[in-house]
Coordinates of C-alpha atoms and ligand atoms in Angstrom, one line a residue:
M1 CA 24.5 -85.6 38.1
S2 CA 21.6 -86.3 40.4
D3 CA 21.1 -89.6 42.1
F4 CA 17.9 -90.0 40.1
S5 CA 20.2 -90.7 37.1
S6 CA 21.6 -93.8 38.7
M7 CA 18.2 -95.3 39.2
G8 CA 17.7 -96.1 35.6
L9 CA 15.0 -93.5 34.9
N10 CA 14.9 -92.4 31.3
E11 CA 16.3 -89.0 30.3
P12 CA 13.1 -87.0 29.7
I13 CA 12.0 -87.8 33.2
I14 CA 15.3 -86.9 34.7
S15 CA 15.5 -83.6 33.0
A16 CA 11.9 -82.7 34.0
I17 CA 12.5 -83.4 37.7
K18 CA 15.8 -81.6 37.7
K19 CA 14.0 -78.6 36.5
L20 CA 11.6 -79.0 39.4
G21 CA 14.5 -78.9 41.8
F22 CA 14.4 -82.5 42.8
N23 CA 18.2 -82.9 43.4
E24 CA 18.1 -85.9 45.5
P25 CA 15.6 -88.7 45.9
T26 CA 13.7 -88.9 49.2
E27 CA 14.1 -92.1 51.2
V28 CA 10.9 -93.7 50.0
Q29 CA 12.0 -92.9 46.4
K30 CA 15.5 -94.3 46.9
K31 CA 14.0 -97.5 48.2
S32 CA 11.1 -97.9 45.7
I33 CA 12.1 -96.5 42.4
P34 CA 15.1 -98.8 41.5
L35 CA 12.9 -101.9 42.3
L36 CA 10.0 -100.7 40.3
I37 CA 12.2 -99.8 37.3
D38 CA 14.3 -102.9 37.2
K39 CA 11.9 -105.8 37.9
P40 CA 8.5 -104.4 38.5
K41 CA 6.5 -106.5 40.8
D42 CA 3.9 -105.8 43.5
I43 CA 5.0 -103.5 46.3
V44 CA 3.7 -102.3 49.7
S45 CA 5.4 -99.1 50.6
L46 CA 4.8 -97.4 53.9
A47 CA 5.8 -93.8 54.5
Q48 CA 4.4 -90.7 56.1
T49 CA 2.7 -87.9 54.3
G50 CA 5.0 -85.5 52.6
T51 CA 7.8 -88.0 52.0
G52 CA 7.5 -87.9 48.2
K53 CA 5.3 -91.0 47.5
T54 CA 3.8 -89.6 44.4
A55 CA 7.1 -89.5 42.6
A56 CA 8.0 -92.9 44.1
F57 CA 5.3 -94.5 42.1
G58 CA 4.8 -91.8 39.5
L59 CA 8.3 -91.8 38.0
P60 CA 8.5 -95.6 37.5
I61 CA 5.0 -95.5 35.9
L62 CA 6.1 -92.8 33.5
H63 CA 9.2 -94.7 32.8
H64 CA 7.3 -97.8 31.8
I65 CA 4.4 -96.2 29.8
D66 CA 4.3 -96.9 26.1
M67 CA 3.7 -93.4 24.7
E68 CA 2.9 -94.8 21.3
S69 CA -0.1 -96.8 22.6
K70 CA -3.3 -95.0 23.6
N71 CA -4.4 -97.8 25.8
T72 CA -4.9 -97.2 29.5
Q73 CA -1.8 -98.7 31.0
A74 CA -1.9 -97.4 34.6
L75 CA -4.7 -96.7 37.1
I76 CA -4.0 -94.8 40.2
I77 CA -6.7 -94.9 42.9
A78 CA -6.8 -92.3 45.6
P79 CA -9.4 -91.5 48.3
T80 CA -10.4 -87.9 47.4
R81 CA -11.0 -85.5 44.6
E82 CA -8.3 -83.2 46.0
L83 CA -5.7 -86.0 46.0
C84 CA -6.6 -87.1 42.5
L85 CA -6.1 -83.5 41.3
Q86 CA -2.9 -83.2 43.2
I87 CA -1.5 -86.5 41.9
T88 CA -2.5 -85.6 38.4
S89 CA -0.8 -82.2 38.6
E90 CA 2.4 -83.7 40.1
L91 CA 2.5 -86.4 37.4
K92 CA 2.0 -83.8 34.7
K93 CA 5.0 -81.9 36.0
Y94 CA 7.2 -85.0 35.9
A95 CA 5.9 -85.7 32.4
V96 CA 6.4 -82.3 30.7
N97 CA 8.7 -83.9 28.1
F98 CA 6.1 -86.5 27.0
K99 CA 4.0 -84.7 24.5
R100 CA 1.9 -87.7 23.6
L101 CA 0.9 -88.6 27.2
N102 CA -2.6 -88.1 28.4
I103 CA -3.3 -88.2 32.1
V104 CA -7.0 -88.0 33.1
S105 CA -8.4 -87.5 36.5
V106 CA -11.8 -89.0 37.3
Y107 CA -13.7 -88.1 40.5
G108 CA -17.2 -87.4 41.7
G109 CA -19.0 -84.1 41.7
S110 CA -18.0 -83.3 38.2
S111 CA -19.5 -84.3 34.8
I112 CA -18.9 -88.0 34.1
Q113 CA -19.5 -87.4 30.4
E114 CA -16.7 -84.9 30.2
Q115 CA -14.4 -87.3 32.0
A116 CA -15.5 -90.1 29.6
K117 CA -14.7 -87.8 26.7
S118 CA -11.2 -87.1 27.9
I119 CA -10.6 -90.8 28.4
K120 CA -11.9 -91.7 24.9
K121 CA -9.1 -89.6 23.4
G122 CA -6.7 -92.1 24.9
A123 CA -5.7 -91.8 28.5
Q124 CA -2.5 -93.8 29.2
I125 CA -2.9 -93.0 32.9
I126 CA -6.1 -92.6 34.9
V127 CA -6.1 -91.1 38.4
A128 CA -9.4 -91.9 40.0
T129 CA -11.5 -92.0 43.2
P130 CA -12.9 -95.4 43.8
G131 CA -16.6 -94.5 43.6
R132 CA -16.4 -92.6 40.3
M133 CA -14.1 -95.2 38.8
L134 CA -16.6 -98.0 39.5
D135 CA -19.3 -96.0 38.0
M136 CA -17.2 -95.5 34.9
I137 CA -16.5 -99.2 34.7
K138 CA -20.1 -100.0 35.0
R139 CA -21.0 -97.6 32.2
K140 CA -18.1 -99.0 30.1
Y141 CA -16.5 -95.6 29.8
V142 CA -13.2 -97.1 30.6
N143 CA -11.3 -100.1 29.7
I144 CA -8.8 -101.2 32.3
S145 CA -8.5 -104.8 31.1
K146 CA -5.0 -104.1 29.7
I147 CA -3.4 -102.1 32.5
T148 CA 0.1 -102.9 33.6
F149 CA 0.1 -101.0 36.9
C150 CA -2.5 -100.3 39.5
V151 CA -1.6 -97.9 42.3
L152 CA -3.5 -97.7 45.6
D153 CA -2.4 -94.4 47.0
E154 CA -3.2 -93.5 50.6
A155 CA -4.6 -97.1 51.0
D156 CA -5.2 -96.7 54.7
E157 CA -7.3 -93.6 54.2
M158 CA -9.3 -95.3 51.4
L159 CA -10.2 -98.2 53.7
N160 CA -11.0 -95.8 56.5
M161 CA -13.5 -94.2 54.2
G162 CA -15.1 -97.5 53.5
F163 CA -13.9 -98.1 50.0
Y164 CA -12.9 -101.7 50.5
K165 CA -15.7 -103.2 48.4
D166 CA -15.2 -100.6 45.6
I167 CA -11.5 -101.3 45.4
K168 CA -12.1 -105.0 45.3
S169 CA -14.6 -104.6 42.5
I170 CA -12.3 -102.3 40.5
L171 CA -9.4 -104.8 40.9
S172 CA -11.6 -107.6 39.6
N173 CA -11.8 -105.7 36.3
T174 CA -8.0 -105.5 35.9
P175 CA -5.8 -108.3 34.4
K176 CA -4.1 -110.8 36.6
S177 CA -0.8 -109.8 35.1
K178 CA -0.8 -106.2 36.3
K179 CA 1.4 -105.1 39.2
T180 CA -0.3 -103.6 42.2
W181 CA 1.6 -100.9 44.1
L182 CA 0.2 -100.0 47.5
F183 CA 1.2 -96.8 49.2
S184 CA 0.1 -96.0 52.7
A185 CA 1.1 -93.9 55.7
T186 CA 0.0 -96.6 58.2
M187 CA -0.5 -100.3 58.0
P188 CA -3.7 -101.2 59.8
N189 CA -5.2 -104.7 59.5
E190 CA -7.4 -103.8 56.6
V191 CA -4.4 -102.7 54.5
S192 CA -2.6 -106.0 55.3
K193 CA -5.7 -107.8 54.2
I194 CA -5.7 -106.1 50.9
A195 CA -2.1 -106.9 50.5
E196 CA -2.7 -110.5 51.2
Q197 CA -5.7 -110.9 49.0
F198 CA -4.7 -108.9 46.0
M199 CA -0.9 -109.0 45.9
K200 CA 1.6 -111.6 45.0
N201 CA 4.7 -111.8 47.2
P202 CA 5.2 -108.0 47.2
Y203 CA 8.3 -106.1 48.0
K204 CA 7.8 -104.5 51.4
I205 CA 9.3 -101.0 52.0
T206 CA 9.0 -99.0 55.2
V207 CA 10.4 -95.6 55.6
G208 CA 11.0 -93.6 58.8
E209 CA 9.2 -94.5 62.0
K210 CA 6.3 -95.8 59.8
N211 CA 2.9 -97.0 60.7
S212 CA 1.2 -97.3 64.0
S213 CA 2.7 -94.8 66.3
S214 CA 6.2 -95.6 67.6
I215 CA 6.4 -98.2 70.4
N216 CA 8.4 -95.6 72.3
V217 CA 5.3 -93.5 72.7
S218 CA 2.8 -94.0 75.5
H219 CA -0.7 -92.5 75.1
K220 CA -2.8 -90.9 77.9
S221 CA -6.0 -89.1 78.0
F222 CA -7.5 -86.8 80.6
L223 CA -11.3 -86.2 80.6
V224 CA -12.0 -82.6 81.2
N225 CA -14.7 -80.1 80.5
N226 CA -14.2 -77.0 78.5
R227 CA -14.3 -74.8 81.6
N228 CA -11.4 -76.5 83.4
K229 CA -9.5 -77.5 80.4
Y230 CA -6.9 -74.8 80.6
S231 CA -6.3 -75.3 84.4
S232 CA -6.0 -79.0 83.8
L233 CA -3.4 -78.4 81.1
K234 CA -1.4 -76.3 83.6
L235 CA -1.8 -78.9 86.3
F236 CA -0.5 -81.6 83.9
I237 CA 2.5 -79.4 82.9
D238 CA 3.2 -78.8 86.6
S239 CA 3.0 -82.5 87.3
C240 CA 5.9 -83.2 84.9
T241 CA 9.3 -83.2 86.3
E242 CA 10.7 -82.4 82.8
I243 CA 8.8 -81.0 79.9
Y244 CA 9.9 -80.1 76.4
S245 CA 6.6 -80.2 74.5
I246 CA 4.4 -79.2 71.6
I247 CA 0.8 -78.4 72.4
F248 CA -1.4 -78.7 69.4
C249 CA -4.5 -76.5 69.1
R250 CA -7.0 -76.5 66.3
T251 CA -7.2 -72.8 65.3
R252 CA -4.7 -70.0 65.1
R253 CA -6.7 -68.0 67.5
E254 CA -6.8 -70.7 70.1
T255 CA -3.1 -71.3 69.7
Q256 CA -2.3 -67.7 70.4
K257 CA -4.7 -67.5 73.3
I258 CA -3.3 -70.6 75.1
C259 CA 0.2 -69.4 74.5
E260 CA -0.5 -66.0 75.9
K261 CA -2.2 -67.4 79.0
L262 CA 0.8 -69.8 79.6
I263 CA 3.3 -67.0 79.3
E264 CA 1.2 -64.8 81.6
D265 CA 1.1 -67.7 84.1
G266 CA 4.9 -67.9 84.1
Y267 CA 5.5 -70.8 81.7
S268 CA 8.2 -70.7 79.0
A269 CA 6.0 -70.9 75.9
G270 CA 5.9 -69.6 72.3
A271 CA 3.3 -69.7 69.6
L272 CA 3.6 -71.0 66.1
H273 CA 0.7 -70.4 63.7
G274 CA -0.1 -68.9 60.3
D275 CA -0.9 -65.4 61.5
L276 CA 2.7 -64.9 62.4
S277 CA 5.2 -63.5 59.9
Q278 CA 7.9 -65.8 58.6
N279 CA 10.4 -63.9 60.8
Q280 CA 8.4 -64.4 63.9
R281 CA 8.0 -68.1 63.2
D282 CA 11.7 -68.5 62.6
L283 CA 12.4 -66.8 65.9
V284 CA 10.0 -69.0 67.8
M285 CA 11.4 -72.1 66.2
K286 CA 15.0 -71.0 67.0
S287 CA 14.2 -70.4 70.7
F288 CA 12.4 -73.7 70.9
R289 CA 15.2 -75.7 69.3
I290 CA 17.7 -74.3 71.8
K291 CA 15.2 -74.9 74.6
Q292 CA 14.9 -71.3 75.5
I293 CA 11.2 -72.0 75.0
K294 CA 10.1 -75.3 76.5
I295 CA 6.6 -75.3 75.3
L296 CA 5.6 -74.7 71.7
V297 CA 1.9 -74.1 71.1
A298 CA 1.2 -74.8 67.5
T299 CA -1.4 -75.4 64.8
D300 CA -1.0 -78.6 62.7
V301 CA -0.4 -76.6 59.5
A302 CA 2.2 -74.2 60.9
S303 CA 4.2 -77.0 62.5
R304 CA 4.0 -79.4 59.5
G305 CA 7.4 -81.0 58.9
I306 CA 8.9 -79.7 62.1
D307 CA 11.5 -82.2 63.4
V308 CA 12.9 -81.4 66.8
E309 CA 14.8 -83.9 68.9
N310 CA 14.1 -85.0 72.4
I311 CA 10.5 -83.8 72.7
T312 CA 9.1 -85.3 75.9
H313 CA 5.4 -84.7 75.5
I314 CA 3.0 -84.1 72.6
I315 CA -0.1 -82.5 74.0
H316 CA -3.4 -82.6 72.1
Y317 CA -5.3 -79.6 73.6
K318 CA -7.9 -80.5 70.9
I319 CA -8.2 -84.0 69.6
P320 CA -7.7 -84.0 65.9
D321 CA -10.5 -85.2 63.6
E322 CA -8.3 -87.4 61.6
V323 CA -6.3 -90.4 62.9
E324 CA -3.5 -89.5 60.6
I325 CA -3.1 -86.1 62.1
Y326 CA -2.9 -87.8 65.6
N327 CA -0.2 -90.1 64.3
H328 CA 1.8 -87.3 62.7
R329 CA 1.5 -85.2 65.9
S330 CA 2.5 -88.0 68.3
G331 CA 5.3 -89.2 66.0
R332 CA 7.2 -86.0 67.0
T333 CA 8.1 -87.6 70.3
G334 CA 9.6 -91.0 71.1
R335 CA 12.2 -90.6 68.4
A336 CA 15.5 -92.5 68.2
S337 CA 15.2 -94.7 71.2
N338 CA 13.8 -92.0 73.5
K339 CA 10.6 -92.5 75.4
G340 CA 7.8 -90.0 74.8
M341 CA 4.2 -89.4 75.8
S342 CA 1.2 -88.3 73.8
V343 CA -1.4 -86.6 76.0
L344 CA -5.0 -85.8 75.1
F345 CA -7.3 -83.4 76.8
V346 CA -10.7 -84.7 75.8
T347 CA -14.3 -84.0 76.7
S348 CA -17.0 -86.6 76.9
S349 CA -18.1 -86.0 73.3
D350 CA -14.6 -87.1 72.0
K351 CA -15.0 -90.7 73.1
R352 CA -15.7 -92.0 69.6
K353 CA -12.7 -90.2 68.2
I354 CA -10.5 -91.8 70.8
K355 CA -11.9 -95.3 70.0
S356 CA -11.2 -94.7 66.3
I357 CA -7.6 -93.6 67.0
E358 CA -7.1 -96.7 69.2
N359 CA -8.5 -99.0 66.6
K360 CA -6.8 -97.6 63.6
L361 CA -3.3 -97.2 65.1
K362 CA -3.7 -100.3 67.3
I363 CA -2.7 -98.4 70.4
K364 CA -4.2 -98.1 73.9
I365 CA -4.9 -94.6 75.1
K366 CA -5.0 -94.9 78.8
S367 CA -7.7 -92.8 80.4
S368 CA -6.0 -91.2 83.5
D369 CA -6.8 -88.9 86.4
L370 CA -4.9 -85.7 87.0
P371 CA -3.2 -85.4 90.4
S372 CA -4.6 -82.9 92.8
K373 CA -3.0 -79.4 93.0
N374 CA -1.6 -80.1 96.4
E375 CA 0.0 -83.3 95.2
V376 CA 1.6 -81.6 92.3
F377 CA 2.8 -78.7 94.4
E378 CA 4.2 -81.1 97.0
N379 CA 6.1 -83.0 94.3
Q380 CA 7.5 -79.9 92.9
I381 CA 8.9 -78.8 96.2
K382 CA 10.3 -82.3 96.8
A383 CA 11.9 -82.3 93.3
Y384 CA 13.4 -78.9 94.0
F385 CA 15.0 -80.0 97.3
E386 CA 16.1 -83.2 95.7
K387 CA 17.9 -81.2 93.1
I388 CA 19.5 -79.1 95.8
R389 CA 20.5 -82.3 97.6
K390 CA 22.2 -83.7 94.5
T391 CA 23.9 -80.5 93.5
P392 CA 27.7 -80.8 93.9
I393 CA 29.3 -78.0 95.7
N394 CA 31.4 -75.7 93.5
A395 CA 34.8 -75.0 95.1
D396 CA 34.7 -71.4 93.8
I397 CA 31.9 -70.6 96.0
E398 CA 33.9 -71.3 99.2
P399 CA 35.3 -67.7 99.8
F400 CA 31.8 -66.3 99.9
L401 CA 30.3 -68.8 102.3
S402 CA 31.7 -67.6 105.6
T403 CA 30.0 -64.2 105.6
I404 CA 26.7 -65.8 104.5
N405 CA 27.0 -68.4 107.2
Q406 CA 27.5 -65.7 109.7
D407 CA 24.6 -63.7 108.4
L408 CA 22.3 -66.6 108.5
S409 CA 23.4 -68.0 111.8
I410 CA 20.4 -66.5 113.6
I411 CA 17.9 -68.3 111.4
S412 CA 17.0 -71.8 112.3
R413 CA 17.3 -74.6 109.8
E414 CA 13.5 -75.0 109.6
D415 CA 13.0 -71.3 109.0
L416 CA 15.6 -71.3 106.3
I417 CA 14.0 -74.1 104.5
A418 CA 10.6 -72.5 104.8
K419 CA 11.9 -69.1 103.6
I420 CA 13.6 -70.7 100.5
T421 CA 10.5 -72.6 99.7
S422 CA 8.3 -69.5 100.0
L423 CA 10.6 -67.5 97.9
E424 CA 11.0 -70.1 95.2
F425 CA 7.3 -71.1 95.1
E426 CA 5.6 -67.8 95.8
R427 CA 4.1 -67.4 92.4
K428 CA 2.9 -71.0 92.2
L429 CA 1.4 -70.8 95.6
N430 CA -0.5 -67.6 94.7
A431 CA -1.7 -69.2 91.5
L432 CA -2.9 -72.2 93.5
K433 CA -4.8 -69.9 95.8
Q434 CA -6.1 -67.8 93.0
D435 CA -7.6 -70.9 91.3
D436 CA -9.4 -71.8 94.5
V437 CA -10.7 -68.3 94.8
N438 CA -12.0 -68.5 91.2
K439 CA -13.7 -71.7 92.0
S440 CA -15.6 -70.4 95.0
D441 CA -16.4 -67.0 93.6
K442 CA -15.9 -66.6 89.9
K443 CA -16.5 -62.9 89.9
T444 CA -13.8 -61.8 92.3
V445 CA -10.7 -61.3 90.2
R446 CA -11.3 -60.4 86.6
D447 CA -9.2 -59.0 83.9
L448 CA -10.6 -55.9 82.2
R449 CA -11.7 -56.0 78.6
Y450 CA -11.1 -52.9 76.6
Q451 CA -12.4 -51.7 73.3
I452 CA -10.4 -49.5 71.0
N453 CA -11.4 -47.8 67.8
L454 CA -8.7 -49.3 65.6
G455 CA -9.2 -52.4 63.4
T456 CA -8.4 -54.3 60.2
K457 CA -9.6 -51.2 58.3
D458 CA -6.5 -49.5 59.7
Y459 CA -4.4 -52.4 58.7
Y460 CA -4.1 -53.9 62.2
N461 CA -4.1 -57.6 63.0
W462 CA -3.9 -59.0 66.5
Q463 CA -0.1 -59.1 66.5
N464 CA 0.7 -55.6 65.4
L465 CA -2.1 -54.2 67.5
K466 CA -0.7 -56.0 70.5
D467 CA 2.8 -54.7 69.6
F468 CA 1.4 -51.1 69.2
L469 CA -0.4 -51.2 72.5
T470 CA 2.4 -52.6 74.6
E471 CA 4.8 -50.1 73.1
I472 CA 2.7 -47.1 73.5
C473 CA 1.7 -48.0 77.1
S474 CA 5.3 -49.2 77.9
L475 CA 3.9 -52.6 79.0
N476 CA 5.3 -56.1 78.6
P477 CA 3.9 -58.3 75.8
G478 CA 2.3 -60.5 78.4
D479 CA 0.3 -57.5 79.8
I480 CA -2.0 -57.2 76.7
Y481 CA -3.8 -60.4 75.6
N482 CA -6.9 -61.9 74.1
V483 CA -6.6 -59.4 71.3
D484 CA -9.6 -59.6 68.9
V485 CA -9.3 -57.4 65.9
Q486 CA -12.5 -56.6 64.0
K487 CA -13.1 -54.3 61.1
T488 CA -13.4 -50.9 62.8
K489 CA -12.7 -51.8 66.4
S490 CA -10.8 -54.2 68.4
F491 CA -10.8 -55.7 71.9
F492 CA -8.1 -56.7 74.3
N493 CA -7.6 -57.7 77.9
S494 CA -5.3 -56.4 80.6
K495 CA -5.0 -56.7 84.3
P496 CA -6.9 -54.2 86.4
E497 CA -3.7 -52.6 87.7
H498 CA -2.9 -51.3 84.2
K499 CA -6.2 -49.5 83.9
D500 CA -5.0 -46.0 84.9
L501 CA -1.9 -46.3 82.7
I502 CA -4.0 -47.3 79.6
F503 CA -6.5 -44.6 80.2
N504 CA -3.8 -41.9 80.7
V505 CA -2.1 -42.9 77.4
F506 CA -5.4 -42.8 75.5
N507 CA -6.8 -39.7 77.2
K508 CA -5.9 -37.4 74.4
F509 CA -4.3 -39.7 71.9
E510 CA -4.6 -39.0 68.2
I511 CA -3.3 -40.5 65.1
D512 CA -3.3 -38.1 62.2
E513 CA -5.8 -35.9 63.9
R514 CA -8.1 -38.8 64.6
P515 CA -8.9 -39.4 68.2
I516 CA -8.1 -42.9 69.4
R517 CA -10.1 -43.9 72.4
V518 CA -10.3 -46.9 74.6
N519 CA -13.2 -47.8 76.9
I520 CA -13.9 -50.8 79.1
T521 CA -16.5 -53.2 77.7
N522 CA -18.3 -56.2 79.1
K523 CA -18.1 -57.9 75.8
R524 CA -16.5 -61.3 76.1
G525 CA -17.8 -63.1 73.1
Q526 CA -18.1 -62.2 69.4
K527 CA -21.3 -60.2 69.7
D528 CA -21.3 -56.6 70.2
E529 CA -23.0 -54.9 73.1
S530 CA -25.5 -52.3 72.0
S531 CA -24.0 -49.5 74.1
S532 CA -20.6 -49.8 72.5
Y533 CA -22.2 -50.1 69.1
H534 CA -23.8 -46.7 69.6
K535 CA -20.5 -45.2 70.7
E536 CA -18.9 -46.7 67.6
R537 CA -21.6 -45.4 65.3
S538 CA -21.5 -41.9 66.7
F539 CA -17.7 -41.9 66.4
R540 CA -17.9 -43.0 62.8
K541 CA -20.4 -40.3 62.0
G542 CA -18.1 -37.7 63.6
K543 CA -15.0 -39.1 61.8
R544 CA -16.5 -39.1 58.4
K545 CA -15.9 -35.4 57.9
K546 CA -12.2 -35.7 58.0
S547 CA -11.7 -39.3 57.2
K548 CA -10.2 -38.6 53.8
R549 CA -7.1 -37.1 55.2
S550 CA -6.7 -39.4 58.2
K551 CA -7.1 -42.8 56.6
R552 CA -3.9 -43.0 54.7
N553 CA -1.4 -43.1 57.4
F554 CA -2.5 -46.5 58.8
Ligands
ADP1 P1 3.4 -87.9 49.9 O1 2.5 -88.4 48.8 O2 4.3 -88.8 50.5 O3 2.5 -87.2 50.9 P2 4.1 -86.0 47.9 O4 4.4 -86.9 46.8 O5 2.9 -85.2 47.8 O6 4.3 -86.7 49.3 O7 5.4 -85.0 48.0 C1 5.5 -83.9 48.9 C2 6.2 -82.7 48.2 O8 7.6 -83.0 48.1 C3 5.7 -82.4 46.9 O9 5.6 -81.0 46.8 C4 6.8 -82.9 45.9 O10 6.8 -82.1 44.7 C5 8.0 -82.8 46.7 N1 9.0 -83.7 46.4 C6 8.9 -85.0 46.1 N2 10.0 -85.6 45.9 C7 11.0 -84.7 46.0 C8 12.4 -84.7 45.9 N3 13.1 -85.8 45.6 N4 13.1 -83.5 46.0 C9 12.4 -82.4 46.3 N5 11.1 -82.3 46.5 C10 10.4 -83.5 46.3
MG2 MG1 0.6 -88.7 48.6

């Protein structure tokens, strides 16, 4: 027996959701459904996206609907067309056993007459966007004067979108006796205002860490420009004594690029995005959970629902367009009673978005300055020696120390410290110098960009092409990067020192009698250079003769 049975829902509903694989109610369902079944009154329910709110209001509505009556008994208002359709389709799944039930969705951008027709047949439940609903009320296509329930789903989002007046006006057409159920991910002032104005002594339910981002999270922003964004990110990471972080990027491509650069620069990072296979994603997540990887670079979509403990920093490499996404991202840190930090790298054009996040979540995002490279470096060295100072001496080491002491007796204490520091921080020091070199003369050290005549046509994507190249050239995964696969050709970067190796491998390389060639290109952006275009064309012309045979093996 599922827990749903003990909530008092009727049998046709229970059997439908069982078939959907709903074995146990989610938290918001556990808290809301019994109240709404037993003594339905107004309710304000706060829970994050993906917590099952649709069923939390949908199941009690279905339970209470009088299937014999064709009157509209419930109105569900949601901010967008997509949501209306999603809610309608969910409700229909829960209601498969109710043959006489008619659920109609009503939204803009689609024929109002058709929607009116469906409602005329008798719609016990209407799922609507505010604008279209108001329009239908004005044209008298709907009668909501007898509804028992009115749900405001994603109330915060509706108010963000400026639907306050429409909602107010819709509610004024509903009977006083109806119950209003408000569901929202956050509880900004406007939502409280709606609750105060239109609801009577509502039940209040909050699930999870709710609303405005957790009080354990502090918010910081760094103003950067696109050119120094990546080096600023590195500097920030370097300035943290401890980091276990998710860096959010906007696109899969950017996610991969940032991750590759971090790995190349010696950070323990892994990427998570939709271009990876399920296996690869599982592997990355496993390494991240056991802290083998300390930095996860991810897209919002791929990391949805990820719940990892003890994250110290959430980094927004790109500020999200929606406040809710910001809230979801930063909610990954500061869990339990831990402290966390949410860090934004922003450009001057992001100012309005920051204001909007601050206002809606009622938080302060502190605009901060990055420390200088030298400060960061100095702190790292200090932290390193502090760690040494605090390390207890392991007794097992004793027998080995006398020879070492003897060997090192000729080195002064100062020299020893200097040598250890040089050894430990050589890479960092070089990177520091390198960055300075790049600043004064951008052209000095440059990776080489290669073009290869393999592409999506040959069933390559950036991942398997990178695998192929590293394997065939016996290079490490970090040695091939910025892989950009196009239809018939692809591009990748590598360090100048690998040039001879790569050219040697592809000197006489063939796949199924087809010569595979690489050449160095100046191309850095999307557009092709005319010279490589000609090479490509002449190659294709040449290939055509035997293409029939060679194509299949890719
Ligand atoms: P929210 O409105 O809170 O964003 P949804 O109602 O859209 O969340 O639910 C998210 C997903 O979870 C949906 O695919 C839904 O079918 C599923 N779901 C809801 N409740 C349960 C449950 N009790 N068990 C399993 N899956 C559920
Ligand atoms: Mg929802």
